[in-house]
C-alpha positions as protocol buffer text, in pm:
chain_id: "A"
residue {
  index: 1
  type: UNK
  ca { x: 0 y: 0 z: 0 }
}
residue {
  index: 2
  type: UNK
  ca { x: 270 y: 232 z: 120 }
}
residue {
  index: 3
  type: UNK
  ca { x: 600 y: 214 z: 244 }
}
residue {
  index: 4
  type: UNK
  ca { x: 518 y: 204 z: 609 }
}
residue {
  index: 5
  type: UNK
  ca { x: 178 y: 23 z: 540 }
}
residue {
  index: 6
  type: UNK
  ca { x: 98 y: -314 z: 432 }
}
residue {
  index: 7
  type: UNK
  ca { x: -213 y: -444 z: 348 }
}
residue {
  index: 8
  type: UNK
  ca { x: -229 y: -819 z: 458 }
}
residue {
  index: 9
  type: UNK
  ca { x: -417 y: -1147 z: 296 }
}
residue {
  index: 10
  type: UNK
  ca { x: -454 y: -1510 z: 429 }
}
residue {
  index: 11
  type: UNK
  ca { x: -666 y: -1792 z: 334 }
}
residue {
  index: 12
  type: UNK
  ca { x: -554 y: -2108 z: 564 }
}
residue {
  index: 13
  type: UNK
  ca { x: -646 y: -2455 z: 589 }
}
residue {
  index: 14
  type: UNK
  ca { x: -594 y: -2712 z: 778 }
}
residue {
  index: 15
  type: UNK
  ca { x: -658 y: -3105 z: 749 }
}
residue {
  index: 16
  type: UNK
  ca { x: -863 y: -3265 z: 977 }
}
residue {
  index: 17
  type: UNK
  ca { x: -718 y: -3308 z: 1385 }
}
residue {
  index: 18
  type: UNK
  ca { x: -832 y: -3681 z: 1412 }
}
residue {
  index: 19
  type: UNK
  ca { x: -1068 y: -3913 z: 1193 }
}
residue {
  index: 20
  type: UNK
  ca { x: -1088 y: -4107 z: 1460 }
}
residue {
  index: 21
  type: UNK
  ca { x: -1440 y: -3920 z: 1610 }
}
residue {
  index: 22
  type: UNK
  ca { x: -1757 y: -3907 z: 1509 }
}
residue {
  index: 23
  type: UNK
  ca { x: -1846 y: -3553 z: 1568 }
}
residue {
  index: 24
  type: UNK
  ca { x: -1817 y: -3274 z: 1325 }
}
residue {
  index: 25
  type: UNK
  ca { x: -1607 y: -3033 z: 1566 }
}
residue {
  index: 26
  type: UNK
  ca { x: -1294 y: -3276 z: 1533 }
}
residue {
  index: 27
  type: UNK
  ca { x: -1340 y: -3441 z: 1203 }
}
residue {
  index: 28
  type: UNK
  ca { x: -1323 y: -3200 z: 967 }
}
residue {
  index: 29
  type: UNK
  ca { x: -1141 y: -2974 z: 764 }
}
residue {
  index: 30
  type: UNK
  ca { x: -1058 y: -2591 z: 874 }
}
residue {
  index: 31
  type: UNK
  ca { x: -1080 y: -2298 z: 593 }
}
residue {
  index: 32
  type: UNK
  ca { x: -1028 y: -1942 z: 771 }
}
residue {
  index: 33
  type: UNK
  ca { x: -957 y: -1621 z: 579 }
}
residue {
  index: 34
  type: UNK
  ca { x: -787 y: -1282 z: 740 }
}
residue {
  index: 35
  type: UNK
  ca { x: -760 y: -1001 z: 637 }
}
residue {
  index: 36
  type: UNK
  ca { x: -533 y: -721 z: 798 }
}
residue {
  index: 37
  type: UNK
  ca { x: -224 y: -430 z: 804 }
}
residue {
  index: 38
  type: UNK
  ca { x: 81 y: -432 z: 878 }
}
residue {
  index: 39
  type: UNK
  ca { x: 258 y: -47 z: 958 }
}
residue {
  index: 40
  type: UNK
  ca { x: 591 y: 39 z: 1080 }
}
residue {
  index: 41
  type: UNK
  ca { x: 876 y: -107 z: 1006 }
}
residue {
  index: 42
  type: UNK
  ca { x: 1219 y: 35 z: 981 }
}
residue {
  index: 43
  type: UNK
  ca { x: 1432 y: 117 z: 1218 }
}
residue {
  index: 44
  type: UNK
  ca { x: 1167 y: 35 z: 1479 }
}
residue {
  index: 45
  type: UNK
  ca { x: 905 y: -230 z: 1531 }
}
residue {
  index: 46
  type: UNK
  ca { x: 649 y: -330 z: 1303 }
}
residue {
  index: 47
  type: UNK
  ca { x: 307 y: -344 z: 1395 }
}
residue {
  index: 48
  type: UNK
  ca { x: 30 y: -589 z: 1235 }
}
residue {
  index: 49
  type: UNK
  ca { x: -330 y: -642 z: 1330 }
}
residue {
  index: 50
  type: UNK
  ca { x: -623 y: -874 z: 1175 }
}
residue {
  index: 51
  type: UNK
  ca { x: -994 y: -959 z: 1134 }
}
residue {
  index: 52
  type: UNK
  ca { x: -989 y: -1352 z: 1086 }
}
residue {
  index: 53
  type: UNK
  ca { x: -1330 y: -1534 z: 949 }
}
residue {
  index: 54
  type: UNK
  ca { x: -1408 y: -1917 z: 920 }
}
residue {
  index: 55
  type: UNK
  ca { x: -1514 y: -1988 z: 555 }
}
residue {
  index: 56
  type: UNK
  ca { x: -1609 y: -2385 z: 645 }
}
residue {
  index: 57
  type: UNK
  ca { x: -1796 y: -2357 z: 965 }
}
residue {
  index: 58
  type: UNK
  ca { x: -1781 y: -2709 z: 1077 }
}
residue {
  index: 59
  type: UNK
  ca { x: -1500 y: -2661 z: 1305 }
}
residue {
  index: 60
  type: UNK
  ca { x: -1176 y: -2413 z: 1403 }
}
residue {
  index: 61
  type: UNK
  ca { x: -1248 y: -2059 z: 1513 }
}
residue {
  index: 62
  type: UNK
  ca { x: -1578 y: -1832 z: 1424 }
}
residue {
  index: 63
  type: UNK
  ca { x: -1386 y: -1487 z: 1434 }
}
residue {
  index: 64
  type: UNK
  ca { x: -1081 y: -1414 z: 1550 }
}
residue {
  index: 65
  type: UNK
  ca { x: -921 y: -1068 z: 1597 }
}
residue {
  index: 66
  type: UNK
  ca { x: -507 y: -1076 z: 1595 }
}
residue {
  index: 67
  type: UNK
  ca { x: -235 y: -809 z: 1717 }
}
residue {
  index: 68
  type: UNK
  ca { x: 117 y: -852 z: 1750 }
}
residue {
  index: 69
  type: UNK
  ca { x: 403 y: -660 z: 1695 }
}
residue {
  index: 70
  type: UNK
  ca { x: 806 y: -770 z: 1556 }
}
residue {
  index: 71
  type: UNK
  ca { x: 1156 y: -648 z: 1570 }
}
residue {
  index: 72
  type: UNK
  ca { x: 1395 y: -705 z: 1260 }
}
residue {
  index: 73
  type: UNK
  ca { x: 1763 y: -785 z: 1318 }
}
C-alpha cells in the first residue's frame, strides 16, 4: 500500500485433527480467511493487526481478531 503500510491477505487450511471421532467439531477440515495491516517497520518495530473469518464452519475458530508486533535484526 505504502511504504510504512501493508495491506495483509490469508486464506488457511488445515486437514482434519483426528478421523478417529464421530463428531463434526474434530473431524473435519478448517478454511479461515484474514484479512489485515501491517505499519511500521524500519528502524523500529512493526506493527500488524487482523480480522480472521471461518469460511467452512464445521470446526476451528468463528472470528478471530489478531495483534502482534516484531523487531527485525
Amino acid at each position: 500500500w505504502s511504504d510504512r503500510l501493508s495491506l495483509l491477505g490469508q486464506l488457511y487450511w488445515t486437514s482434519p485433527m483426528t478421523r478417529d471421532f464421530d463428531l463434526e467439531e474434530f473431524n473435519r477440515e478448517i478454511l479461515d480467511l484474514a484479512l489485515g495491516c501491517a505499519w511500521g517497520g524500519g528502524e523500529g518495530p512493526t506493527w500488524f493487526a487482523a480480522f480472521q473469518e471461518d469460511v467452512v464452519a464445521a470446526t476451528g475458530p468463528d472470528f478471530g481478531v489478531v495483534f502482534g508486533v516484531g523487531w527485525g535484526f
